[in-house]
Amino acid sequence: MKIGLIGAGAIAHFLLEEINEKRQENLRITSVFVRDREKHHLLESNYGVKLYTEIDAFLDSEIDIVVEAANIEAVHTLLPAAIRKKDVVLISIGALVDEELLAELNTLANEFNRRLYLPSGAIGGLDLLQNAHVLGTVTSVSLTTRKPASSLIEETIEKEKVIFEGSATEAIRRYPKNMNVSIVLALAGIGFDETSVTLVADPKIDKNIHQIEMTGDFGEATFTIKNNPLPANPKTSYLAAMSILGTLKKIKQKLLIG
């Protein structure tokens, strides 16, 4: 499967290393869309890709799927055009708090018979949540996210401090850069308004910790995920990067689990 990559940041480099450098079976990044060709010109010789600065030329290159690994702005400006021509893996999921954009991408995917893939990112348990809610009988979903205090607040604290409690809708509005996991959780389950979120600033931890609890007719489930950072960028979850590669590998698999 030939992949077109939008972006050249930490996650893009992770994918280039894991796919092109280590030669993942049946996967190859062949085209990369960037804003500044001169800044990223070494990608061509280092990874055997072709750089593009025009979106139409990028989309018309010999690629089977587009992976967005840039930012929310790129989702708004580039994804509507991309999904008209190719299936898309969307990483900057924070863009989907814009309900109009989400509706537009969904409409375009249906109109042009495309698929929009949302990797699970820094959390897990989404397959269980989707299966448990297949009959609409999950009654509650909650997410408690604990982050190092210095990444959330400026004041110095000695004990953990709850800085937000409310719906995923409000959490995303107030903390758009910190609550991406609540977006995919809400989309997979009972919706933004019904998903409960608690955000905790903790001075005694050095990594992000997500705890998901759900109840319904199926029973109860609890997941705790402690994320190590991506070695090349401490602000990025290692698991989030891995989930993109996992999504790509599953697309062509004949044996599907879950």
PDB file of C-alpha atoms in Angstrom:
ATOM      1  CA  MET A   1       0.000   0.000   0.000  1.00  0.00           C
ATOM      2  CA  LYS A   2       1.483   3.330  -1.093  1.00  0.00           C
ATOM      3  CA  ILE A   3       1.035   6.084   1.480  1.00  0.00           C
ATOM      4  CA  GLY A   4       0.908   9.840   1.033  1.00  0.00           C
ATOM      5  CA  LEU A   5       1.943  11.692   4.184  1.00  0.00           C
ATOM      6  CA  ILE A   6       0.840  15.218   5.080  1.00  0.00           C
ATOM      7  CA  GLY A   7       3.325  16.817   7.456  1.00  0.00           C
ATOM      8  CA  ALA A   8       6.960  16.364   8.464  1.00  0.00           C
ATOM      9  CA  GLY A   9       6.924  16.583  12.264  1.00  0.00           C
ATOM     10  CA  ALA A  10       7.706  14.054  14.986  1.00  0.00           C
ATOM     11  CA  ILE A  11       4.965  11.566  14.090  1.00  0.00           C
ATOM     12  CA  ALA A  12       5.767  11.847  10.385  1.00  0.00           C
ATOM     13  CA  HIS A  13       9.405  11.040  11.093  1.00  0.00           C
ATOM     14  CA  PHE A  14       8.361   8.104  13.276  1.00  0.00           C
ATOM     15  CA  LEU A  15       6.303   6.703  10.397  1.00  0.00           C
ATOM     16  CA  LEU A  16       9.083   7.280   7.868  1.00  0.00           C
ATOM     17  CA  GLU A  17      11.548   5.459  10.102  1.00  0.00           C
ATOM     18  CA  GLU A  18       9.256   2.553  10.899  1.00  0.00           C
ATOM     19  CA  ILE A  19       7.781   2.110   7.415  1.00  0.00           C
ATOM     20  CA  ASN A  20      10.455   3.126   4.917  1.00  0.00           C
ATOM     21  CA  GLU A  21      13.655   2.650   6.897  1.00  0.00           C
ATOM     22  CA  LYS A  22      12.639  -0.646   8.527  1.00  0.00           C
ATOM     23  CA  ARG A  23      10.657  -1.779   5.469  1.00  0.00           C
ATOM     24  CA  GLN A  24       7.273  -2.722   6.907  1.00  0.00           C
ATOM     25  CA  GLU A  25       5.672  -5.417   4.801  1.00  0.00           C
ATOM     26  CA  ASN A  26       3.188  -4.108   2.189  1.00  0.00           C
ATOM     27  CA  LEU A  27       3.565  -0.485   3.370  1.00  0.00           C
ATOM     28  CA  ARG A  28       5.579   2.301   1.768  1.00  0.00           C
ATOM     29  CA  ILE A  29       5.457   6.088   2.105  1.00  0.00           C
ATOM     30  CA  THR A  30       6.050   7.442  -1.383  1.00  0.00           C
ATOM     31  CA  SER A  31       4.759  11.031  -1.281  1.00  0.00           C
ATOM     32  CA  VAL A  32       5.040  13.734   1.403  1.00  0.00           C
ATOM     33  CA  PHE A  33       3.162  17.049   1.360  1.00  0.00           C
ATOM     34  CA  VAL A  34       5.010  19.926   3.050  1.00  0.00           C
ATOM     35  CA  ARG A  35       4.679  23.701   3.123  1.00  0.00           C
ATOM     36  CA  ASP A  36       8.419  24.373   2.893  1.00  0.00           C
ATOM     37  CA  ARG A  37      10.231  22.148   0.414  1.00  0.00           C
ATOM     38  CA  GLU A  38      13.659  23.615   1.142  1.00  0.00           C
ATOM     39  CA  LYS A  39      13.325  23.000   4.891  1.00  0.00           C
ATOM     40  CA  HIS A  40      12.496  19.320   4.416  1.00  0.00           C
ATOM     41  CA  HIS A  41      14.421  18.491   1.225  1.00  0.00           C
ATOM     42  CA  LEU A  42      16.566  15.842   2.944  1.00  0.00           C
ATOM     43  CA  LEU A  43      13.507  13.641   3.365  1.00  0.00           C
ATOM     44  CA  GLU A  44      13.754  12.740  -0.314  1.00  0.00           C
ATOM     45  CA  SER A  45      17.285  11.326  -0.090  1.00  0.00           C
ATOM     46  CA  ASN A  46      16.938   9.938   3.437  1.00  0.00           C
ATOM     47  CA  TYR A  47      13.698   8.031   2.906  1.00  0.00           C
ATOM     48  CA  GLY A  48      13.221   7.734  -0.851  1.00  0.00           C
ATOM     49  CA  VAL A  49      10.073   9.858  -1.004  1.00  0.00           C
ATOM     50  CA  LYS A  50       8.947  12.649  -3.312  1.00  0.00           C
ATOM     51  CA  LEU A  51       8.050  16.001  -1.783  1.00  0.00           C
ATOM     52  CA  TYR A  52       5.049  18.042  -2.897  1.00  0.00           C
ATOM     53  CA  THR A  53       3.957  21.573  -2.073  1.00  0.00           C
ATOM     54  CA  GLU A  54       0.803  21.539  -4.232  1.00  0.00           C
ATOM     55  CA  ILE A  55      -2.050  19.511  -2.759  1.00  0.00           C
ATOM     56  CA  ASP A  56      -3.575  18.495  -6.103  1.00  0.00           C
ATOM     57  CA  ALA A  57      -0.257  17.145  -7.408  1.00  0.00           C
ATOM     58  CA  PHE A  58       0.217  15.299  -4.111  1.00  0.00           C
ATOM     59  CA  LEU A  59      -3.226  13.699  -4.282  1.00  0.00           C
ATOM     60  CA  ASP A  60      -2.731  12.756  -7.940  1.00  0.00           C
ATOM     61  CA  SER A  61       0.563  10.992  -7.209  1.00  0.00           C
ATOM     62  CA  GLU A  62       0.640   7.200  -7.044  1.00  0.00           C
ATOM     63  CA  ILE A  63      -0.719   6.803  -3.513  1.00  0.00           C
ATOM     64  CA  ASP A  64      -3.482   4.597  -2.137  1.00  0.00           C
ATOM     65  CA  ILE A  65      -4.173   6.430   1.120  1.00  0.00           C
ATOM     66  CA  VAL A  66      -3.425   9.763   2.817  1.00  0.00           C
ATOM     67  CA  VAL A  67      -2.105  10.012   6.378  1.00  0.00           C
ATOM     68  CA  GLU A  68      -2.581  13.439   7.955  1.00  0.00           C
ATOM     69  CA  ALA A  69       0.274  13.993  10.418  1.00  0.00           C
ATOM     70  CA  ALA A  70       0.317  17.780  10.555  1.00  0.00           C
ATOM     71  CA  ASN A  71      -2.068  19.873  12.657  1.00  0.00           C
ATOM     72  CA  ILE A  72      -5.654  21.043  13.048  1.00  0.00           C
ATOM     73  CA  GLU A  73      -5.208  23.786  10.464  1.00  0.00           C
ATOM     74  CA  ALA A  74      -4.147  21.203   7.878  1.00  0.00           C
ATOM     75  CA  VAL A  75      -7.269  19.155   8.599  1.00  0.00           C
ATOM     76  CA  HIS A  76      -9.480  22.162   7.932  1.00  0.00           C
ATOM     77  CA  THR A  77      -7.688  23.279   4.769  1.00  0.00           C
ATOM     78  CA  LEU A  78      -6.582  19.992   3.172  1.00  0.00           C
ATOM     79  CA  LEU A  79      -8.773  17.098   4.314  1.00  0.00           C
ATOM     80  CA  PRO A  80     -11.972  18.037   2.416  1.00  0.00           C
ATOM     81  CA  ALA A  81      -9.969  17.892  -0.832  1.00  0.00           C
ATOM     82  CA  ALA A  82      -8.077  14.761   0.218  1.00  0.00           C
ATOM     83  CA  ILE A  83     -11.110  12.674   1.097  1.00  0.00           C
ATOM     84  CA  ARG A  84     -12.655  13.342  -2.291  1.00  0.00           C
ATOM     85  CA  LYS A  85      -9.792  11.405  -3.891  1.00  0.00           C
ATOM     86  CA  LYS A  86      -8.349   9.055  -1.262  1.00  0.00           C
ATOM     87  CA  ASP A  87      -9.102   7.218   1.971  1.00  0.00           C
ATOM     88  CA  VAL A  88      -7.674   9.199   4.893  1.00  0.00           C
ATOM     89  CA  VAL A  89      -6.084   8.434   8.264  1.00  0.00           C
ATOM     90  CA  LEU A  90      -6.664  11.479  10.482  1.00  0.00           C
ATOM     91  CA  ILE A  91      -4.298  12.088  13.382  1.00  0.00           C
ATOM     92  CA  SER A  92      -5.096  15.656  14.453  1.00  0.00           C
ATOM     93  CA  ILE A  93      -8.419  14.543  15.835  1.00  0.00           C
ATOM     94  CA  GLY A  94      -8.851  17.778  17.775  1.00  0.00           C
ATOM     95  CA  ALA A  95     -10.158  19.281  14.545  1.00  0.00           C
ATOM     96  CA  LEU A  96     -13.304  17.191  14.896  1.00  0.00           C
ATOM     97  CA  VAL A  97     -14.597  19.321  17.761  1.00  0.00           C
ATOM     98  CA  ASP A  98     -15.819  21.457  14.869  1.00  0.00           C
ATOM     99  CA  GLU A  99     -19.153  19.752  14.280  1.00  0.00           C
ATOM    100  CA  GLU A 100     -19.534  21.349  10.854  1.00  0.00           C
ATOM    101  CA  LEU A 101     -16.174  19.975   9.730  1.00  0.00           C
ATOM    102  CA  LEU A 102     -17.008  16.515  11.102  1.00  0.00           C
ATOM    103  CA  ALA A 103     -20.326  16.546   9.245  1.00  0.00           C
ATOM    104  CA  GLU A 104     -18.623  17.755   6.045  1.00  0.00           C
ATOM    105  CA  LEU A 105     -15.972  15.020   6.133  1.00  0.00           C
ATOM    106  CA  ASN A 106     -18.607  12.385   6.846  1.00  0.00           C
ATOM    107  CA  THR A 107     -20.771  13.617   3.969  1.00  0.00           C
ATOM    108  CA  LEU A 108     -17.802  13.666   1.566  1.00  0.00           C
ATOM    109  CA  ALA A 109     -16.702  10.186   2.641  1.00  0.00           C
ATOM    110  CA  ASN A 110     -20.168   8.854   1.821  1.00  0.00           C
ATOM    111  CA  GLU A 111     -20.473  10.808  -1.421  1.00  0.00           C
ATOM    112  CA  PHE A 112     -17.098   9.691  -2.790  1.00  0.00           C
ATOM    113  CA  ASN A 113     -17.133   6.210  -1.200  1.00  0.00           C
ATOM    114  CA  ARG A 114     -14.075   6.892   0.959  1.00  0.00           C
ATOM    115  CA  ARG A 115     -13.075   5.811   4.434  1.00  0.00           C
ATOM    116  CA  LEU A 116     -11.923   8.078   7.242  1.00  0.00           C
ATOM    117  CA  TYR A 117      -9.794   6.230   9.802  1.00  0.00           C
ATOM    118  CA  LEU A 118      -9.360   7.580  13.340  1.00  0.00           C
ATOM    119  CA  PRO A 119      -6.531   5.801  15.201  1.00  0.00           C
ATOM    120  CA  SER A 120      -7.180   5.142  18.871  1.00  0.00           C
ATOM    121  CA  GLY A 121      -4.278   7.394  19.807  1.00  0.00           C
ATOM    122  CA  ALA A 122      -3.114   7.498  23.418  1.00  0.00           C
ATOM    123  CA  ILE A 123      -5.902   5.302  24.826  1.00  0.00           C
ATOM    124  CA  GLY A 124      -7.383   1.841  24.383  1.00  0.00           C
ATOM    125  CA  GLY A 125     -10.598  -0.061  24.941  1.00  0.00           C
ATOM    126  CA  LEU A 126     -12.453   1.538  22.044  1.00  0.00           C
ATOM    127  CA  ASP A 127     -13.275  -1.837  20.481  1.00  0.00           C
ATOM    128  CA  LEU A 128     -14.916  -2.951  23.724  1.00  0.00           C
ATOM    129  CA  LEU A 129     -16.862   0.300  23.958  1.00  0.00           C
ATOM    130  CA  GLN A 130     -18.119   0.028  20.367  1.00  0.00           C
ATOM    131  CA  ASN A 131     -19.125  -3.599  20.816  1.00  0.00           C
ATOM    132  CA  ALA A 132     -20.822  -2.934  24.144  1.00  0.00           C
ATOM    133  CA  HIS A 133     -22.767  -0.045  22.627  1.00  0.00           C
ATOM    134  CA  VAL A 134     -23.873  -1.860  19.465  1.00  0.00           C
ATOM    135  CA  LEU A 135     -27.392  -2.068  20.921  1.00  0.00           C
ATOM    136  CA  GLY A 136     -27.225   1.420  22.386  1.00  0.00           C
ATOM    137  CA  THR A 137     -27.130   0.092  25.946  1.00  0.00           C
ATOM    138  CA  VAL A 138     -23.956   1.665  27.360  1.00  0.00           C
ATOM    139  CA  THR A 139     -25.247   4.016  30.032  1.00  0.00           C
ATOM    140  CA  SER A 140     -22.124   5.846  31.181  1.00  0.00           C
ATOM    141  CA  VAL A 141     -18.586   6.551  29.986  1.00  0.00           C
ATOM    142  CA  SER A 142     -16.076   8.549  31.986  1.00  0.00           C
ATOM    143  CA  LEU A 143     -12.493   9.597  31.360  1.00  0.00           C
ATOM    144  CA  THR A 144     -10.095  10.745  34.050  1.00  0.00           C
ATOM    145  CA  THR A 145      -6.889  12.182  32.640  1.00  0.00           C
ATOM    146  CA  ARG A 146      -3.971  12.940  34.932  1.00  0.00           C
ATOM    147  CA  LYS A 147      -1.111  15.024  33.584  1.00  0.00           C
ATOM    148  CA  PRO A 148       2.075  16.479  35.088  1.00  0.00           C
ATOM    149  CA  ALA A 149       1.000  19.674  36.817  1.00  0.00           C
ATOM    150  CA  SER A 150       3.551  21.816  34.987  1.00  0.00           C
ATOM    151  CA  SER A 151       1.965  20.913  31.648  1.00  0.00           C
ATOM    152  CA  LEU A 152      -1.465  22.185  32.729  1.00  0.00           C
ATOM    153  CA  ILE A 153      -1.107  25.042  35.215  1.00  0.00           C
ATOM    154  CA  GLU A 154       1.412  27.749  36.012  1.00  0.00           C
ATOM    155  CA  GLU A 155       1.051  27.682  39.803  1.00  0.00           C
ATOM    156  CA  THR A 156       3.234  25.381  41.905  1.00  0.00           C
ATOM    157  CA  ILE A 157       1.246  22.742  43.797  1.00  0.00           C
ATOM    158  CA  GLU A 158       2.233  19.943  46.150  1.00  0.00           C
ATOM    159  CA  LYS A 159      -0.901  17.817  45.833  1.00  0.00           C
ATOM    160  CA  GLU A 160      -2.962  16.799  42.863  1.00  0.00           C
ATOM    161  CA  LYS A 161      -5.608  19.296  41.801  1.00  0.00           C
ATOM    162  CA  VAL A 162      -8.767  18.718  39.788  1.00  0.00           C
ATOM    163  CA  ILE A 163      -8.862  21.533  37.250  1.00  0.00           C
ATOM    164  CA  PHE A 164     -11.889  20.388  35.288  1.00  0.00           C
ATOM    165  CA  GLU A 165     -14.990  18.218  35.710  1.00  0.00           C
ATOM    166  CA  GLY A 166     -17.757  18.128  33.131  1.00  0.00           C
ATOM    167  CA  SER A 167     -18.767  16.865  29.725  1.00  0.00           C
ATOM    168  CA  ALA A 168     -16.375  16.027  26.899  1.00  0.00           C
ATOM    169  CA  THR A 169     -17.941  18.906  24.965  1.00  0.00           C
ATOM    170  CA  GLU A 170     -16.905  21.452  27.583  1.00  0.00           C
ATOM    171  CA  ALA A 171     -13.531  19.780  28.232  1.00  0.00           C
ATOM    172  CA  ILE A 172     -12.589  20.045  24.576  1.00  0.00           C
ATOM    173  CA  ARG A 173     -13.755  23.661  24.409  1.00  0.00           C
ATOM    174  CA  ARG A 174     -11.718  24.697  27.438  1.00  0.00           C
ATOM    175  CA  TYR A 175      -8.638  22.489  26.897  1.00  0.00           C
ATOM    176  CA  PRO A 176      -8.401  21.854  23.149  1.00  0.00           C
ATOM    177  CA  LYS A 177      -4.725  20.860  23.266  1.00  0.00           C
ATOM    178  CA  ASN A 178      -5.052  18.475  26.191  1.00  0.00           C
ATOM    179  CA  MET A 179      -8.236  16.498  25.609  1.00  0.00           C
ATOM    180  CA  ASN A 180      -7.866  14.856  22.189  1.00  0.00           C
ATOM    181  CA  VAL A 181      -8.421  11.434  23.748  1.00  0.00           C
ATOM    182  CA  SER A 182     -11.890  12.487  24.886  1.00  0.00           C
ATOM    183  CA  ILE A 183     -12.848  13.183  21.268  1.00  0.00           C
ATOM    184  CA  VAL A 184     -12.216   9.678  19.962  1.00  0.00           C
ATOM    185  CA  LEU A 185     -13.753   8.232  23.142  1.00  0.00           C
ATOM    186  CA  ALA A 186     -16.935  10.257  22.655  1.00  0.00           C
ATOM    187  CA  LEU A 187     -17.154   9.385  18.952  1.00  0.00           C
ATOM    188  CA  ALA A 188     -16.723   5.682  19.696  1.00  0.00           C
ATOM    189  CA  GLY A 189     -19.304   5.684  22.475  1.00  0.00           C
ATOM    190  CA  ILE A 190     -22.237   7.704  23.751  1.00  0.00           C
ATOM    191  CA  GLY A 191     -21.402  11.174  22.421  1.00  0.00           C
ATOM    192  CA  PHE A 192     -19.718  14.374  23.531  1.00  0.00           C
ATOM    193  CA  ASP A 193     -22.381  15.673  25.905  1.00  0.00           C
ATOM    194  CA  GLU A 194     -22.873  12.317  27.642  1.00  0.00           C
ATOM    195  CA  THR A 195     -19.181  11.440  28.120  1.00  0.00           C
ATOM    196  CA  SER A 196     -17.875  12.643  31.489  1.00  0.00           C
ATOM    197  CA  VAL A 197     -14.352  14.044  31.767  1.00  0.00           C
ATOM    198  CA  THR A 198     -12.135  14.875  34.722  1.00  0.00           C
ATOM    199  CA  LEU A 199      -8.747  16.548  34.220  1.00  0.00           C
ATOM    200  CA  VAL A 200      -6.227  16.384  37.060  1.00  0.00           C
ATOM    201  CA  ALA A 201      -2.955  18.274  37.461  1.00  0.00           C
ATOM    202  CA  ASP A 202      -0.589  16.010  39.427  1.00  0.00           C
ATOM    203  CA  PRO A 203       2.846  17.256  40.568  1.00  0.00           C
ATOM    204  CA  LYS A 204       4.030  13.722  41.389  1.00  0.00           C
ATOM    205  CA  ILE A 205       3.780  12.124  37.935  1.00  0.00           C
ATOM    206  CA  ASP A 206       5.949  12.520  34.856  1.00  0.00           C
ATOM    207  CA  LYS A 207       3.674  10.952  32.246  1.00  0.00           C
ATOM    208  CA  ASN A 208       0.050  11.160  31.159  1.00  0.00           C
ATOM    209  CA  ILE A 209      -2.350   8.659  32.703  1.00  0.00           C
ATOM    210  CA  HIS A 210      -5.819   7.983  31.305  1.00  0.00           C
ATOM    211  CA  GLN A 211      -8.481   5.985  33.156  1.00  0.00           C
ATOM    212  CA  ILE A 212     -11.633   4.996  31.285  1.00  0.00           C
ATOM    213  CA  GLU A 213     -14.703   3.587  33.015  1.00  0.00           C
ATOM    214  CA  MET A 214     -17.857   2.390  31.289  1.00  0.00           C
ATOM    215  CA  THR A 215     -21.051   0.678  32.381  1.00  0.00           C
ATOM    216  CA  GLY A 216     -24.066  -0.722  30.600  1.00  0.00           C
ATOM    217  CA  ASP A 217     -26.099  -3.843  29.993  1.00  0.00           C
ATOM    218  CA  PHE A 218     -22.860  -5.668  29.126  1.00  0.00           C
ATOM    219  CA  GLY A 219     -21.474  -5.093  32.648  1.00  0.00           C
ATOM    220  CA  GLU A 220     -18.607  -2.814  33.676  1.00  0.00           C
ATOM    221  CA  ALA A 221     -15.111  -2.130  32.344  1.00  0.00           C
ATOM    222  CA  THR A 222     -12.144  -0.082  33.500  1.00  0.00           C
ATOM    223  CA  PHE A 223      -8.931   0.675  31.618  1.00  0.00           C
ATOM    224  CA  THR A 224      -5.846   2.522  32.803  1.00  0.00           C
ATOM    225  CA  ILE A 225      -3.230   3.628  30.291  1.00  0.00           C
ATOM    226  CA  LYS A 226       0.087   5.170  31.337  1.00  0.00           C
ATOM    227  CA  ASN A 227       1.751   6.729  28.335  1.00  0.00           C
ATOM    228  CA  ASN A 228       5.464   6.905  27.710  1.00  0.00           C
ATOM    229  CA  PRO A 229       6.483   9.812  25.463  1.00  0.00           C
ATOM    230  CA  LEU A 230       7.736   9.383  21.929  1.00  0.00           C
ATOM    231  CA  PRO A 231      11.556   9.256  22.244  1.00  0.00           C
ATOM    232  CA  ALA A 232      11.984  11.917  19.555  1.00  0.00           C
ATOM    233  CA  ASN A 233       9.403  14.281  21.053  1.00  0.00           C
ATOM    234  CA  PRO A 234       8.396  14.203  24.749  1.00  0.00           C
ATOM    235  CA  LYS A 235       5.173  16.102  23.973  1.00  0.00           C
ATOM    236  CA  THR A 236       3.867  13.230  21.819  1.00  0.00           C
ATOM    237  CA  SER A 237       2.526   9.928  23.131  1.00  0.00           C
ATOM    238  CA  TYR A 238       4.479   6.876  21.955  1.00  0.00           C
ATOM    239  CA  LEU A 239       1.255   4.863  21.925  1.00  0.00           C
ATOM    240  CA  ALA A 240      -0.444   7.499  19.766  1.00  0.00           C
ATOM    241  CA  ALA A 241       2.296   7.138  17.153  1.00  0.00           C
ATOM    242  CA  MET A 242       2.115   3.344  17.349  1.00  0.00           C
ATOM    243  CA  SER A 243      -1.656   3.417  16.878  1.00  0.00           C
ATOM    244  CA  ILE A 244      -1.235   5.059  13.469  1.00  0.00           C
ATOM    245  CA  LEU A 245       1.108   2.331  12.280  1.00  0.00           C
ATOM    246  CA  GLY A 246      -1.266  -0.262  13.721  1.00  0.00           C
ATOM    247  CA  THR A 247      -4.192   1.275  11.838  1.00  0.00           C
ATOM    248  CA  LEU A 248      -2.271   1.174   8.558  1.00  0.00           C
ATOM    249  CA  LYS A 249      -1.252  -2.453   9.015  1.00  0.00           C
ATOM    250  CA  LYS A 250      -4.814  -3.540   9.820  1.00  0.00           C
ATOM    251  CA  ILE A 251      -6.273  -1.977   6.669  1.00  0.00           C
ATOM    252  CA  LYS A 252      -4.851  -4.724   4.451  1.00  0.00           C
ATOM    253  CA  GLN A 253      -5.149  -7.619   6.882  1.00  0.00           C
ATOM    254  CA  LYS A 254      -7.393 -10.524   5.932  1.00  0.00           C
ATOM    255  CA  LEU A 255      -7.755 -11.746   9.520  1.00  0.00           C
ATOM    256  CA  LEU A 256      -9.517  -9.020  11.499  1.00  0.00           C
ATOM    257  CA  ILE A 257      -9.658  -9.215  15.290  1.00  0.00           C
ATOM    258  CA  GLY A 258     -12.297  -7.296  17.244  1.00  0.00           C
TER     259      GLY A 258
END
